Coordinates of C-alpha atoms in Angstrom, one line a residue:
X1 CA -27.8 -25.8 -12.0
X2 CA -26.6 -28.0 -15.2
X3 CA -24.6 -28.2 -17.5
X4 CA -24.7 -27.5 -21.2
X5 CA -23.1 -28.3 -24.2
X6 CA -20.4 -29.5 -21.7
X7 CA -17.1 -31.4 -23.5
X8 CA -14.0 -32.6 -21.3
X9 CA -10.9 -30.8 -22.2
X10 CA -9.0 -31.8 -25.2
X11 CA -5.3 -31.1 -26.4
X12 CA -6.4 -28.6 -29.2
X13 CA -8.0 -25.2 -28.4
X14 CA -12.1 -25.9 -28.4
X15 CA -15.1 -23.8 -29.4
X16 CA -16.5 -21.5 -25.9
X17 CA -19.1 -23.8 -24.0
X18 CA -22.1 -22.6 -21.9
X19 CA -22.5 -24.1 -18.3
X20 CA -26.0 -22.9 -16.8
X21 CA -25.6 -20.9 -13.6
X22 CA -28.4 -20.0 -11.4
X23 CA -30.7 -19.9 -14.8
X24 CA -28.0 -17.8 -16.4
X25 CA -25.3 -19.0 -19.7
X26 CA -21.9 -18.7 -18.3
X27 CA -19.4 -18.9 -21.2
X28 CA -16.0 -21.1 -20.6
X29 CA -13.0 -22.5 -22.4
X30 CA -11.6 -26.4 -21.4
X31 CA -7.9 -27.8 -23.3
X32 CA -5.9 -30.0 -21.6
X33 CA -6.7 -34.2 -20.9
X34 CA -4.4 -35.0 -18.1
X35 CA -2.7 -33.7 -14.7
X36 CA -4.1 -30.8 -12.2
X37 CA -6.9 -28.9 -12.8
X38 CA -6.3 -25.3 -13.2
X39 CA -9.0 -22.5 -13.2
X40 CA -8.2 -18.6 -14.9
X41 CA -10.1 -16.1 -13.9
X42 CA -10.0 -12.4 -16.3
X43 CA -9.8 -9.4 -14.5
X44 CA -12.7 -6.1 -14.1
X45 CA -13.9 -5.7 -18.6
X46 CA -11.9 -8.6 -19.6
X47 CA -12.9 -12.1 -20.5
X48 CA -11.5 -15.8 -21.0
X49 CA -10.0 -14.6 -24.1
X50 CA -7.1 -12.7 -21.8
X51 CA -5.8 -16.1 -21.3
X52 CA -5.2 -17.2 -24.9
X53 CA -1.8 -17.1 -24.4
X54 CA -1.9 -19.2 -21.2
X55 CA -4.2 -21.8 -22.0
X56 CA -2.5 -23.6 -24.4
X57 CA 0.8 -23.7 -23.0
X58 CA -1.1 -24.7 -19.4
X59 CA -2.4 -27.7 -21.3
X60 CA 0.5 -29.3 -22.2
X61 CA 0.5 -30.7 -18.8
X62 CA -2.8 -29.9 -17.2
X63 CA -6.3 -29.6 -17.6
X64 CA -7.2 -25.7 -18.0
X65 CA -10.9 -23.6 -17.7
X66 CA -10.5 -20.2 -18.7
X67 CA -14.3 -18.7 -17.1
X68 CA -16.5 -15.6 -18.0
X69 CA -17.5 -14.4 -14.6
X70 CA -21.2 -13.1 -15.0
X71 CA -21.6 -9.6 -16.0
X72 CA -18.2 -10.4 -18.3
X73 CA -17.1 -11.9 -21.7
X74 CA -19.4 -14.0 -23.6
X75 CA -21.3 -14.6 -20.0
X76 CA -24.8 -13.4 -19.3
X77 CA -25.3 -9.8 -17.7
X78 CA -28.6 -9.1 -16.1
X79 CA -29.2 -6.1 -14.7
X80 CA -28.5 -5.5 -11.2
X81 CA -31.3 -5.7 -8.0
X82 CA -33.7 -7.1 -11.3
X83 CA -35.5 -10.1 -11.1
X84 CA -35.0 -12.1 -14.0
X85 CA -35.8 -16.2 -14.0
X86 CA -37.1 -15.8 -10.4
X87 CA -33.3 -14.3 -9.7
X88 CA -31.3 -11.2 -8.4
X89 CA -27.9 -10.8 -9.2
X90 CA -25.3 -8.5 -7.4
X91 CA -22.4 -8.0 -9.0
X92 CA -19.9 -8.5 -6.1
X93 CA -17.2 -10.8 -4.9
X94 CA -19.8 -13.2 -2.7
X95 CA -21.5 -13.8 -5.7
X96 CA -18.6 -14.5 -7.8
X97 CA -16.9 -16.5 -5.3
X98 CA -19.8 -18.5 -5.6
X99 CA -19.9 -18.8 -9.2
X100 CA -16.2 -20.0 -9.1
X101 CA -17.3 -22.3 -6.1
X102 CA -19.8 -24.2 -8.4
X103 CA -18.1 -23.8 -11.4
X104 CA -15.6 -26.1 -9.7
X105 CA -17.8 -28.4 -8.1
X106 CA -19.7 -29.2 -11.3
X107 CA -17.7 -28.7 -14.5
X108 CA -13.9 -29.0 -12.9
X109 CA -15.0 -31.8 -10.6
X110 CA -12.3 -31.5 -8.6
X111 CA -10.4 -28.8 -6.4
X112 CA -8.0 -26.8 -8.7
X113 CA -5.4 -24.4 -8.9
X114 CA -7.0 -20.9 -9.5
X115 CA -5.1 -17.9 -10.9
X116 CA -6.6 -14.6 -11.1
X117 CA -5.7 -11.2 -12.5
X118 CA -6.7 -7.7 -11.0
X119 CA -10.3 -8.3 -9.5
X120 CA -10.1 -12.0 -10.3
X121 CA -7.7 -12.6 -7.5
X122 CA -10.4 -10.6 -5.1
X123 CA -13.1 -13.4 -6.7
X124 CA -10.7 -16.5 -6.3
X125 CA -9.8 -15.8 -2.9
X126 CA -13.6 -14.9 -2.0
X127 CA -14.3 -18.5 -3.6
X128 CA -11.5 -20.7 -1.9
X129 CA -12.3 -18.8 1.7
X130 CA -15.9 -19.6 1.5
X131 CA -15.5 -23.1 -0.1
X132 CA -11.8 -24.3 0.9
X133 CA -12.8 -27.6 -0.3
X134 CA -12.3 -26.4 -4.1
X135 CA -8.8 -24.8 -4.1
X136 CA -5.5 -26.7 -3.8
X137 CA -3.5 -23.4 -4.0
X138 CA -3.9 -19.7 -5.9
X139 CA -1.8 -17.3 -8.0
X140 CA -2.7 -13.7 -7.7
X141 CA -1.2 -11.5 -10.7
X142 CA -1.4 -7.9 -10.0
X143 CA -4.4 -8.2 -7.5
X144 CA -6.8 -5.5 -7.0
X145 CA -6.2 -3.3 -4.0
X146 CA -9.0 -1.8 -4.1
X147 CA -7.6 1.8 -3.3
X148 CA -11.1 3.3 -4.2
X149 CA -13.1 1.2 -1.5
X150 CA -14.8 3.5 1.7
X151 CA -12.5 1.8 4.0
X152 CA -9.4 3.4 2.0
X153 CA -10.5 6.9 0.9
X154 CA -9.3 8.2 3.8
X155 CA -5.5 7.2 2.2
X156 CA -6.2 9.0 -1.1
X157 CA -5.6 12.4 -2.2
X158 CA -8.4 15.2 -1.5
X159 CA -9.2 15.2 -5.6
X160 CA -10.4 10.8 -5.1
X161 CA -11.8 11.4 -1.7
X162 CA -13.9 14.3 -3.1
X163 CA -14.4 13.5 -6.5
X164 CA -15.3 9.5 -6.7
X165 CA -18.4 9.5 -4.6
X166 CA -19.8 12.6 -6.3
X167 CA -18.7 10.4 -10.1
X168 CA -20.5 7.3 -8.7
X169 CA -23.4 9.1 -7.8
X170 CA -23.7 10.8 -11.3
X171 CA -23.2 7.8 -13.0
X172 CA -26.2 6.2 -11.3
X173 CA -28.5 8.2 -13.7
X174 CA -29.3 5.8 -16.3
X175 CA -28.3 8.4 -19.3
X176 CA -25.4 9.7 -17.7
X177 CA -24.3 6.5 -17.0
X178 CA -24.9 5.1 -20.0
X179 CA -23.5 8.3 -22.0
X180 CA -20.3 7.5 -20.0
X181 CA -19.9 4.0 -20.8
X182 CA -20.7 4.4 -24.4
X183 CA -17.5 7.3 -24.4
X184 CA -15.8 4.7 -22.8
X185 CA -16.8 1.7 -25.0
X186 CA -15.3 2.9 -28.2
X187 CA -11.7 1.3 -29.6
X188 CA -9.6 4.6 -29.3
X189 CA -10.7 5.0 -25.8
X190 CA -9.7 1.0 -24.7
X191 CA -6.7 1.4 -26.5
X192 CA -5.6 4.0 -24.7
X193 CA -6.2 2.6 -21.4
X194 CA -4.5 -0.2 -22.7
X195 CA -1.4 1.5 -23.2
X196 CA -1.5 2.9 -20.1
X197 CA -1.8 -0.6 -18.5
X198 CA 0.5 -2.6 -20.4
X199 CA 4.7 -1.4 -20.4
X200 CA 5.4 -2.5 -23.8
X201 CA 2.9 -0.9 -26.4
X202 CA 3.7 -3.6 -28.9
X203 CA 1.2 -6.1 -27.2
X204 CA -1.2 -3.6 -27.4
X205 CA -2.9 -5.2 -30.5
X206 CA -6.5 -4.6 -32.6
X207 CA -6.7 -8.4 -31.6
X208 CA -6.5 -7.4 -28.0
X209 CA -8.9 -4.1 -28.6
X210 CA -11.5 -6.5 -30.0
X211 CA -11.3 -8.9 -27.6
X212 CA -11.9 -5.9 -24.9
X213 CA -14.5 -4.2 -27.3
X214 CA -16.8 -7.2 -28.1
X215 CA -18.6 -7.2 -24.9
X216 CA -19.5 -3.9 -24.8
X217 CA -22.3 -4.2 -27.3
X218 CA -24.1 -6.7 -25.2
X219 CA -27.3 -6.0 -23.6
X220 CA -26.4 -5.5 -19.8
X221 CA -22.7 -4.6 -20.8
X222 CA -23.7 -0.9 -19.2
X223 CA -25.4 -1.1 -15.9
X224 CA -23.0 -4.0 -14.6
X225 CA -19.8 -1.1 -15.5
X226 CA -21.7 1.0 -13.5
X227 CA -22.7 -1.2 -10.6
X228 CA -18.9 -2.5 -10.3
X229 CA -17.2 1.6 -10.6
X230 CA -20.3 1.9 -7.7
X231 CA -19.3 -1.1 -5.6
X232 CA -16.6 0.4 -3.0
X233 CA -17.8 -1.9 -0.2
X234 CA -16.9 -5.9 0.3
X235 CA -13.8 -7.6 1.2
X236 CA -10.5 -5.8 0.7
X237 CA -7.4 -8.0 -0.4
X238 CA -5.8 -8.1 3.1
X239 CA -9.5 -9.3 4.4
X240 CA -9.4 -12.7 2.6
X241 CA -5.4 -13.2 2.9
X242 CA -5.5 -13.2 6.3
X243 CA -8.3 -16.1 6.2
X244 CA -6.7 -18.0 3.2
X245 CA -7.1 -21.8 3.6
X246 CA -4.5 -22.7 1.2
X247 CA -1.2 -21.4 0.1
X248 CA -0.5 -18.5 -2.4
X249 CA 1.9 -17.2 -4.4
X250 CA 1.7 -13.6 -6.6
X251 CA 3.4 -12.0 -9.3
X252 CA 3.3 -8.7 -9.6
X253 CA 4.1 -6.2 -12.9
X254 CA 6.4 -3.2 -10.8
X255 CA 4.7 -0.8 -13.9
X256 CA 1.6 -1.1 -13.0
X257 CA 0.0 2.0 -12.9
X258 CA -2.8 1.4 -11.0
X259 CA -1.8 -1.7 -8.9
X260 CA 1.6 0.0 -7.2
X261 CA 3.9 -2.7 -6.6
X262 CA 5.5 -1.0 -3.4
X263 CA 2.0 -1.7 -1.9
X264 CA 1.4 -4.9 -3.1
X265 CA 4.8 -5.9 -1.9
X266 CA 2.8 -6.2 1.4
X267 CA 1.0 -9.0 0.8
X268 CA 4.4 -10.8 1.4
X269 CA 4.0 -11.0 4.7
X270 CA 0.8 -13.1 5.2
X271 CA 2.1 -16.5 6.4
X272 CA -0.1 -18.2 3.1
X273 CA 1.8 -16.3 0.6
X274 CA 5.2 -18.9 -0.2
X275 CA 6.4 -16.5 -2.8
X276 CA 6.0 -12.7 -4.5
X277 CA 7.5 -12.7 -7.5
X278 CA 8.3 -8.7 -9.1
X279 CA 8.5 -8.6 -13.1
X280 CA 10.7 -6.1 -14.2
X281 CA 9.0 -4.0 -16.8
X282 CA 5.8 -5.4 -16.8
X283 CA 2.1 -3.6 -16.2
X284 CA -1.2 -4.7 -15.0
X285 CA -1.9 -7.7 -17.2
X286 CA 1.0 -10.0 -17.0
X287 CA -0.8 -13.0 -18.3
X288 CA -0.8 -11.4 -22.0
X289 CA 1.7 -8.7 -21.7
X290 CA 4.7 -11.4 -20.6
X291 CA 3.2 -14.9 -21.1
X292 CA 6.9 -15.9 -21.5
X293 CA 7.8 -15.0 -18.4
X294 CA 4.4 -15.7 -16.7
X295 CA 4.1 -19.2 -18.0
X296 CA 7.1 -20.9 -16.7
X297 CA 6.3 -19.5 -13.2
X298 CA 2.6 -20.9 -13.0
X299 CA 3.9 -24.4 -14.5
X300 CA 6.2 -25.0 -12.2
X301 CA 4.3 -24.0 -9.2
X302 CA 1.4 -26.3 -10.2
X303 CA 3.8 -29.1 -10.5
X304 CA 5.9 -28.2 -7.2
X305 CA 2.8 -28.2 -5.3
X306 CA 1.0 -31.7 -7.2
X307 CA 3.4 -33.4 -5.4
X308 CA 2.9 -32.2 -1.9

């Protein structure tokens, strides 16, 4: 594994770098020349770029990575189970943790403070329980429960429990699959998702649209949707909080729509978590739906816990 095109962090915004992972270009953004290293991770059809309004402010007083986690963003998306450059990728939360595990080791250089939104947190906490030596602490923001996974359909209304193994199984047929994404992949569609997501329609921009819709019309883009709406096994949340190796706090939008707070609320209770904070009025994406509210929170945890 090396690095390419690789440029310490600076004080203004920089161009995306490429690291080379496993034989594959993994697309990152560095700002920041001084204090703790912080890592963002984007959430499931996201990409660094859901941090733009987090990085800068992050890098007044530290030294910020936004990532593309492969299969995402600007970041390389082989198909799934192929061989390609004598490797197989999976597109699950071992082998993102272990992305985030190297990315650490040979970019950040350091152990870091890792956020994550939605699936992200599932991938930072994946990383930090595998590899403790990496994280210093985590913030989750609206983690994944992962209500569609085998070990939960039992919980779920007759209509999931019925209906989303027979919709995975369709969508393993390359054209139906891909007919689905490509109705999925089109700016009306995203924006109305997003709108669902995010409280406040306002922050629902065309910037934030094309930042979603970008990726789509990469080679890949497809087949890793439909391996991740296929993937209902691996680690649920509560599997990896009850083997954290380093303290957590999470902040949760209470209108999320798909994320319900009142379950999330139980993550509360594992003795790692030091705080779970509720935003009034906010949806799944915090990080760019209230980055005014967000941002003060993650700076001053990073600077109450530098000094422990």
């Amino acid at each position: 594994m090396t690095v390419s095109s690789s440029l310490p962090p600076t004080n203004s915004p920089t161009a995306t770098q490429t690291w080379m992972w496993q034989g594959f270009p993994i697309t990152y953004q560095a700002q920041g020349t001084q204090g703790a290293a912080v890592v963002l991770v984007h959430g499931f059809g996201a990409s660094l770029g859901h941090w733009r309004k987090n990085i800068p402010v992050l890098a007044e007083s530290c030294r910020v990575y936004a990532i593309d986690l492969i299969g995402f963003g600007g970041s390389a998306k082989p198909t799934p189970g192929v061989l390609k450059l004598g490797k197989q990728v999976e597109y699950t939360f071992e082998t993102w943790g272990q992305q985030l595990t190297d990315f650490c080791k040979e970019v950040v250089g350091e152990p870091a403070f890792l956020v994550g939104n939605s699936v992200g947190c599932i991938a930072v906490m994946q990383a930090v329980v595998d590899h403790p030596e990496i994280g210093r602490s985590i913030a989750l923001l609206n983690c994944s429960l992962r209500l569609l996974h085998d070990r939960r359909r039992a919980t779920q209304p007759w209509f999931k429990r019925m209906g989303t193994p027979i919709l995975q199984r369709v969508l393993k047929n390359e054209w139906l699959g891909q007919t689905f994404f490509n109705q999925l992949a089109k700016p009306a569609t995203v924006r109305k998702i997003l709108l669902k997501a995010y409280r406040n329609a306002d922050m629902v921009t065309d910037e934030l649209v094309d930042l979603l819709m970008s990726p789509a019309s990469d080679v890949g883009a497809a087949a890793v949707f439909i391996a991740f709406t296929g993937y209902s096994q691996g680690p649920l949340p509560e599997d990896l909080l009850e083997k954290l190796p380093c303290p957590a706090i999470i902040l949760w939008g209470d209108a999320d729509p798909w994320e319900p707070i009142a379950l999330g609320k139980a993550f509360a209770d594992y003795p790692q978590v030091e705080q779970f904070i509720p935003l009034e009025g906010v949806g799944h994406c915090p990080q760019d739906e209230a980055p005014a509210l967000v941002n003060p929170i993650l700076q001053d945890w990073i600077a109450r816990r530098s000094v422990l």
